[in-house]
mmCIF file of C-alpha atoms in Angstrom:
data_model
loop_
_atom_site.group_PDB
_atom_site.id
_atom_site.type_symbol
_atom_site.label_atom_id
_atom_site.label_comp_id
_atom_site.label_asym_id
_atom_site.label_seq_id
_atom_site.Cartn_x
_atom_site.Cartn_y
_atom_site.Cartn_z
ATOM 1 C CA MET A 20 2.456 -61.049 -27.989
ATOM 2 C CA TRP A 21 1.926 -58.005 -25.672
ATOM 3 C CA SER A 22 3.098 -58.241 -21.998
ATOM 4 C CA PHE A 23 0.748 -57.830 -19.490
ATOM 5 C CA SER A 24 2.831 -54.605 -18.395
ATOM 6 C CA TRP A 25 2.364 -53.009 -21.855
ATOM 7 C CA ILE A 26 -1.404 -53.565 -21.900
ATOM 8 C CA LEU A 27 -1.524 -51.453 -18.613
ATOM 9 C CA ALA A 28 0.499 -48.648 -19.922
ATOM 10 C CA ILE A 29 -1.764 -48.233 -22.951
ATOM 11 C CA GLY A 30 -4.718 -48.422 -20.439
ATOM 12 C CA PHE A 31 -3.189 -45.788 -18.623
ATOM 13 C CA ILE A 32 -2.576 -43.389 -21.472
ATOM 14 C CA ILE A 33 -5.959 -43.819 -22.861
ATOM 15 C CA GLY A 34 -7.514 -43.009 -19.392
ATOM 16 C CA ILE A 35 -5.466 -40.028 -19.059
ATOM 17 C CA GLN A 36 -6.545 -39.108 -22.662
ATOM 18 C CA SER A 37 -10.227 -39.598 -21.783
ATOM 19 C CA CYS A 38 -9.754 -37.532 -18.348
ATOM 20 C CA LYS A 39 -8.088 -34.365 -20.308
ATOM 21 C CA LYS A 40 -10.872 -34.531 -22.870
ATOM 22 C CA ASN A 41 -13.688 -34.501 -20.101
ATOM 23 C CA ASN A 42 -11.586 -31.638 -18.211
ATOM 24 C CA ASN A 43 -11.532 -29.514 -21.545
ATOM 25 C CA ASN A 44 -15.277 -30.379 -22.035
ATOM 26 C CA GLU A 45 -15.947 -28.898 -18.683
ATOM 27 C CA ASN A 46 -13.474 -25.871 -19.164
ATOM 28 C CA SER A 47 -14.912 -25.254 -22.342
ATOM 29 C CA GLN A 48 -19.150 -24.720 -21.240
ATOM 30 C CA ASN A 49 -20.692 -21.647 -20.736
ATOM 31 C CA VAL A 50 -21.861 -21.059 -17.286
ATOM 32 C CA VAL A 51 -25.145 -19.227 -17.006
ATOM 33 C CA PHE A 52 -25.129 -16.765 -13.866
ATOM 34 C CA SER A 53 -26.158 -13.256 -13.143
ATOM 35 C CA PHE A 54 -25.277 -10.707 -10.646
ATOM 36 C CA THR A 55 -26.619 -8.003 -8.578
ATOM 37 C CA ALA A 56 -24.940 -4.284 -7.242
ATOM 38 C CA PRO A 57 -26.332 -1.208 -6.291
ATOM 39 C CA ASP A 58 -26.509 1.548 -9.235
ATOM 40 C CA THR A 59 -25.082 4.085 -6.983
ATOM 41 C CA LEU A 60 -23.030 4.713 -4.105
ATOM 42 C CA THR A 61 -22.962 8.237 -2.869
ATOM 43 C CA PHE A 62 -20.560 10.187 -0.460
ATOM 44 C CA GLU A 63 -21.090 12.974 1.238
ATOM 45 C CA TYR A 64 -17.348 13.625 2.853
ATOM 46 C CA THR A 65 -14.070 11.580 3.020
ATOM 47 C CA GLY A 66 -14.647 7.921 4.050
ATOM 48 C CA SER A 67 -15.421 4.636 3.033
ATOM 49 C CA LYS A 68 -18.456 2.755 2.055
ATOM 50 C CA GLN A 69 -19.153 -0.923 0.958
ATOM 51 C CA LEU A 70 -20.121 -2.207 -2.417
ATOM 52 C CA ALA A 71 -22.048 -5.094 -2.193
ATOM 53 C CA VAL A 72 -21.594 -7.796 -4.975
ATOM 54 C CA ALA A 73 -23.645 -10.942 -5.015
ATOM 55 C CA VAL A 74 -23.743 -13.965 -7.900
ATOM 56 C CA GLN A 75 -26.817 -15.941 -8.735
ATOM 57 C CA ASN A 76 -25.776 -19.451 -10.282
ATOM 58 C CA SER A 77 -27.496 -22.957 -10.006
ATOM 59 C CA GLY A 78 -23.746 -24.605 -10.019
ATOM 60 C CA ASN A 79 -20.743 -24.292 -7.672
ATOM 61 C CA TYR A 80 -18.120 -21.909 -9.147
ATOM 62 C CA GLU A 81 -16.179 -19.131 -8.090
ATOM 63 C CA PHE A 82 -16.465 -15.403 -9.778
ATOM 64 C CA GLY A 83 -14.177 -12.559 -9.829
ATOM 65 C CA ALA A 84 -15.336 -9.287 -9.334
ATOM 66 C CA SER A 85 -13.199 -6.609 -10.147
ATOM 67 C CA LEU A 86 -13.567 -2.309 -10.844
ATOM 68 C CA THR A 87 -12.474 -0.315 -13.538
ATOM 69 C CA GLY A 88 -12.160 3.296 -14.263
ATOM 70 C CA LEU A 89 -12.210 4.614 -10.669
ATOM 71 C CA ASN A 90 -11.593 8.460 -10.497
ATOM 72 C CA GLY A 91 -8.446 9.409 -8.795
ATOM 73 C CA SER A 92 -10.572 10.520 -5.503
ATOM 74 C CA PHE A 93 -11.689 7.033 -5.342
ATOM 75 C CA SER A 94 -10.077 3.524 -4.463
ATOM 76 C CA ASP A 95 -11.546 0.077 -3.971
ATOM 77 C CA GLY A 96 -8.670 -1.299 -1.913
ATOM 78 C CA SER A 97 -8.620 -4.561 -3.476
ATOM 79 C CA GLN A 98 -7.666 -5.810 -7.102
ATOM 80 C CA GLN A 99 -10.420 -8.489 -7.285
ATOM 81 C CA LEU A 100 -12.924 -10.161 -5.322
ATOM 82 C CA VAL A 101 -13.549 -13.677 -5.268
ATOM 83 C CA ILE A 102 -17.250 -14.720 -5.139
ATOM 84 C CA PRO A 103 -18.912 -18.138 -4.601
ATOM 85 C CA SER A 104 -22.288 -18.924 -6.089
ATOM 86 C CA ASN A 105 -25.077 -17.579 -4.625
ATOM 87 C CA GLN A 106 -23.289 -15.637 -1.799
ATOM 88 C CA GLU A 107 -22.515 -11.720 -1.191
ATOM 89 C CA ARG A 108 -18.855 -10.103 -1.118
ATOM 90 C CA PHE A 109 -17.888 -6.510 -0.577
ATOM 91 C CA PHE A 110 -15.423 -3.865 -1.939
ATOM 92 C CA ASN A 111 -14.107 -1.110 0.324
ATOM 93 C CA ILE A 112 -14.606 1.923 -1.781
ATOM 94 C CA ASN A 113 -12.575 5.023 -0.194
ATOM 95 C CA PHE A 114 -13.196 8.225 -1.073
ATOM 96 C CA TYR A 115 -10.704 11.255 -0.767
ATOM 97 C CA GLN A 116 -12.427 14.581 -0.956
ATOM 98 C CA ASN A 117 -9.254 17.045 -1.140
ATOM 99 C CA ASN A 118 -9.073 17.023 -5.451
ATOM 100 C CA ALA A 119 -12.988 15.987 -5.728
ATOM 101 C CA VAL A 120 -15.776 18.516 -7.319
ATOM 102 C CA PRO A 121 -19.486 17.543 -6.454
ATOM 103 C CA GLY A 122 -20.450 15.097 -9.566
ATOM 104 C CA ILE A 123 -21.067 11.722 -10.885
ATOM 105 C CA TYR A 124 -17.860 9.655 -11.348
ATOM 106 C CA PRO A 125 -18.689 6.410 -13.468
ATOM 107 C CA CYS A 126 -16.648 3.162 -12.898
ATOM 108 C CA GLN A 127 -17.393 -0.492 -14.396
ATOM 109 C CA LEU A 128 -17.890 -3.790 -12.547
ATOM 110 C CA THR A 129 -16.960 -6.602 -14.218
ATOM 111 C CA VAL A 130 -17.843 -10.304 -12.973
ATOM 112 C CA ALA A 131 -16.965 -13.914 -14.777
ATOM 113 C CA VAL A 132 -16.296 -17.236 -13.594
ATOM 114 C CA PHE A 133 -13.311 -18.548 -13.031
ATOM 115 C CA ASN A 134 -11.512 -21.577 -14.795
ATOM 116 C CA VAL A 135 -14.251 -21.636 -17.372
ATOM 117 C CA ASN A 136 -13.130 -21.214 -21.197
ATOM 118 C CA ASN A 137 -15.514 -19.420 -23.792
ATOM 119 C CA ASN A 138 -17.795 -17.681 -21.011
ATOM 120 C CA ALA A 139 -18.299 -14.572 -21.315
ATOM 121 C CA SER A 140 -17.849 -11.756 -18.527
ATOM 122 C CA GLN A 141 -20.646 -9.288 -17.590
ATOM 123 C CA THR A 142 -20.278 -5.686 -17.088
ATOM 124 C CA LYS A 143 -22.418 -3.035 -15.048
ATOM 125 C CA ASN A 144 -21.860 0.611 -14.667
ATOM 126 C CA ILE A 145 -21.696 2.201 -11.118
ATOM 127 C CA GLN A 146 -22.131 5.620 -10.122
ATOM 128 C CA LEU A 147 -19.818 6.782 -7.652
ATOM 129 C CA VAL A 148 -21.299 10.284 -6.415
ATOM 130 C CA TYR A 149 -19.786 13.139 -4.291
ATOM 131 C CA ALA A 150 -22.505 15.091 -3.124
ATOM 132 C CA PRO A 151 -21.366 17.372 -0.029
ATOM 133 C CA ASN A 152 -24.145 18.694 2.626
ATOM 134 C CA CYS A 153 -25.116 22.388 2.805
ATOM 135 C CA ALA A 154 -22.119 23.203 4.549
ATOM 136 C CA TYR A 155 -19.997 23.012 1.498
ATOM 137 C CA ASN A 156 -21.854 26.242 0.139
ATOM 138 C CA TYR A 157 -20.261 28.148 2.677
ATOM 139 C CA ARG A 158 -16.704 27.070 2.451
ATOM 140 C CA ASN A 159 -15.414 30.119 0.523
ATOM 141 C CA TYR A 160 -17.163 32.914 2.965
ATOM 142 C CA LEU A 161 -14.844 35.424 3.676
ATOM 143 C CA ASN A 162 -16.317 38.169 6.212
ATOM 144 C CA GLY A 163 -17.951 37.941 9.780
ATOM 145 C CA GLU A 164 -19.106 40.182 12.424
ATOM 146 C CA ILE A 165 -19.347 39.499 16.118
ATOM 147 C CA THR A 166 -20.753 41.226 18.672
ATOM 148 C CA TYR A 167 -19.946 40.388 22.248
ATOM 149 C CA GLN A 168 -22.597 40.759 25.041
ATOM 150 C CA ILE A 169 -20.202 42.020 27.472
ATOM 151 C CA ASN A 170 -19.744 45.443 25.699
ATOM 152 C CA GLY A 171 -22.277 45.463 22.561
ATOM 153 C CA ILE A 172 -19.810 46.334 20.057
ATOM 154 C CA LEU A 173 -19.803 45.084 16.693
ATOM 155 C CA LEU A 174 -16.514 44.018 15.376
ATOM 156 C CA ASN A 175 -15.957 43.199 11.520
ATOM 157 C CA LYS A 176 -13.821 40.094 10.743
ATOM 158 C CA ASN A 177 -11.847 38.599 7.890
ATOM 159 C CA ILE A 178 -12.459 34.995 8.276
ATOM 160 C CA ASN A 179 -11.720 32.042 6.036
ATOM 161 C CA CYS A 180 -14.226 28.763 6.243
ATOM 162 C CA ALA A 181 -13.352 24.963 4.904
ATOM 163 C CA TYR A 182 -15.703 21.918 4.440
ATOM 164 C CA ASN A 183 -13.727 19.546 6.330
ATOM 165 C CA ASP A 184 -13.338 15.766 5.856
ATOM 166 C CA GLN A 185 -16.158 15.009 8.458
ATOM 167 C CA GLY A 186 -18.834 17.385 6.411
ATOM 168 C CA GLN A 187 -18.425 20.551 8.914
ATOM 169 C CA LEU A 188 -18.132 23.998 8.205
ATOM 170 C CA VAL A 189 -14.661 25.135 9.948
ATOM 171 C CA VAL A 190 -14.335 29.162 10.425
ATOM 172 C CA ASN A 191 -11.432 30.623 11.384
ATOM 173 C CA ASN A 192 -10.532 34.131 12.756
ATOM 174 C CA LEU A 193 -14.314 34.748 13.953
ATOM 175 C CA THR A 194 -13.131 34.460 17.501
ATOM 176 C CA THR A 195 -10.151 33.247 19.359
ATOM 177 C CA PHE A 196 -10.812 29.485 18.703
ATOM 178 C CA PRO A 197 -12.003 27.815 15.342
ATOM 179 C CA VAL A 198 -15.476 27.558 15.272
ATOM 180 C CA VAL A 199 -16.800 23.948 13.565
ATOM 181 C CA LEU A 200 -20.802 24.098 12.616
ATOM 182 C CA ASN A 201 -22.457 20.862 11.999
ATOM 183 C CA PHE A 202 -25.387 21.636 9.963
ATOM 184 C CA ASN A 203 -28.871 20.205 9.442
ATOM 185 C CA CYS A 204 -29.715 21.119 5.952
ATOM 186 C CA GLN A 205 -33.233 19.974 5.676
ATOM 187 C CA ALA A 206 -33.988 22.197 8.817
ATOM 188 C CA GLN A 207 -31.550 25.255 7.846
ATOM 189 C CA THR A 208 -30.221 24.877 11.409
ATOM 190 C CA PHE A 209 -26.762 24.255 12.879
ATOM 191 C CA THR A 210 -25.063 23.531 16.547
ATOM 192 C CA MET A 211 -21.278 24.159 17.217
ATOM 193 C CA GLN A 212 -19.245 21.471 17.962
ATOM 194 C CA PRO A 213 -18.708 22.199 21.926
ATOM 195 C CA LEU A 214 -14.994 22.826 23.334
ATOM 196 C CA THR A 215 -13.780 24.431 26.527
ATOM 197 C CA HIS A 216 -12.153 27.642 26.337
ATOM 198 C CA LEU A 217 -10.428 30.003 29.111
ATOM 199 C CA GLY A 218 -12.331 27.628 31.705
ATOM 200 C CA PHE A 219 -15.458 27.953 30.093
ATOM 201 C CA PHE A 220 -17.810 25.233 28.361
ATOM 202 C CA VAL A 221 -18.550 26.912 24.771
ATOM 203 C CA THR A 222 -21.349 25.902 23.031
ATOM 204 C CA GLY A 223 -23.093 27.622 20.012
ATOM 205 C CA ASP A 224 -26.075 27.222 17.701
ATOM 206 C CA GLY A 225 -27.786 29.048 15.041
ATOM 207 C CA TYR A 226 -29.797 29.127 11.484
ATOM 208 C CA ILE A 227 -29.492 30.152 7.853
ATOM 209 C CA GLN A 228 -30.968 33.465 6.835
ATOM 210 C CA GLY A 229 -30.557 34.001 3.037
ATOM 211 C CA GLN A 230 -27.358 33.866 2.202
ATOM 212 C CA ASN A 231 -26.092 34.551 5.622
ATOM 213 C CA ILE A 232 -25.335 32.241 8.774
ATOM 214 C CA VAL A 233 -26.446 33.717 12.166
ATOM 215 C CA LEU A 234 -24.236 32.019 15.170
ATOM 216 C CA ASN A 235 -25.148 32.198 18.581
ATOM 217 C CA ILE A 236 -22.358 31.445 21.208
ATOM 218 C CA TYR A 237 -22.615 30.705 24.831
ATOM 219 C CA ASN A 238 -20.160 30.400 27.694
ATOM 220 C CA ASP A 239 -21.492 27.822 30.220
ATOM 221 C CA GLY A 240 -24.844 28.131 28.853
ATOM 222 C CA ILE A 241 -25.116 31.883 29.038
ATOM 223 C CA LEU A 242 -25.053 34.004 25.377
ATOM 224 C CA ASP A 243 -21.785 35.330 25.232
ATOM 225 C CA ALA A 244 -21.999 36.811 21.394
ATOM 226 C CA VAL A 245 -23.820 36.746 18.549
ATOM 227 C CA ALA A 246 -22.188 36.613 14.928
ATOM 228 C CA LEU A 247 -23.018 36.667 11.272
ATOM 229 C CA ILE A 248 -21.052 34.967 8.918
ATOM 230 C CA LYS A 249 -21.205 36.422 5.299
ATOM 231 C CA PRO A 250 -20.004 35.975 1.620
#
């Protein structure tokens, strides 16, 4: 005849097996979900932007989101996001323009539910775009002219230009200080980043004329020189 303790032990084992069976059933279901994320993320110059990922689901689950296939000029700053049902999380996408050329750089966003077997992941293609502003068009210009108002003599200059990490055109050797230009590409105009030089507050402005850049330079608000930046 079985003892009472033996009956309890058998009951405990059956209970565990029943729980395991229920857990296996729970972990083998197909969880219906969807997610949203931007199709495109555009960078004008070096910097960081957020890629938002939101998951839609009627239950109470956690989802993992990951990015793969990133070009070497981009990094996501994180291996994986954990996103609860019906919430939104963000990848911080870092872009470094030094070795990049303008264009489209595709990557893949994959989302899957955690701790559920036999549940298919979902994938979306994301386009990371490097689209510099119009200052980029003048980064290889090598020739300059400058005429100072004090004597009216035109000076020819060998210059070099660069598109910097802030989306500005930097012009060296045109004058005794670097010229940094901020472009309004739609208006085809620009302003010079102000600076103090030899006790003067130096500013500038100008416009695009065909392939050339016309620059007016002012000392304390008075026109000091007119320059031309050319291919």
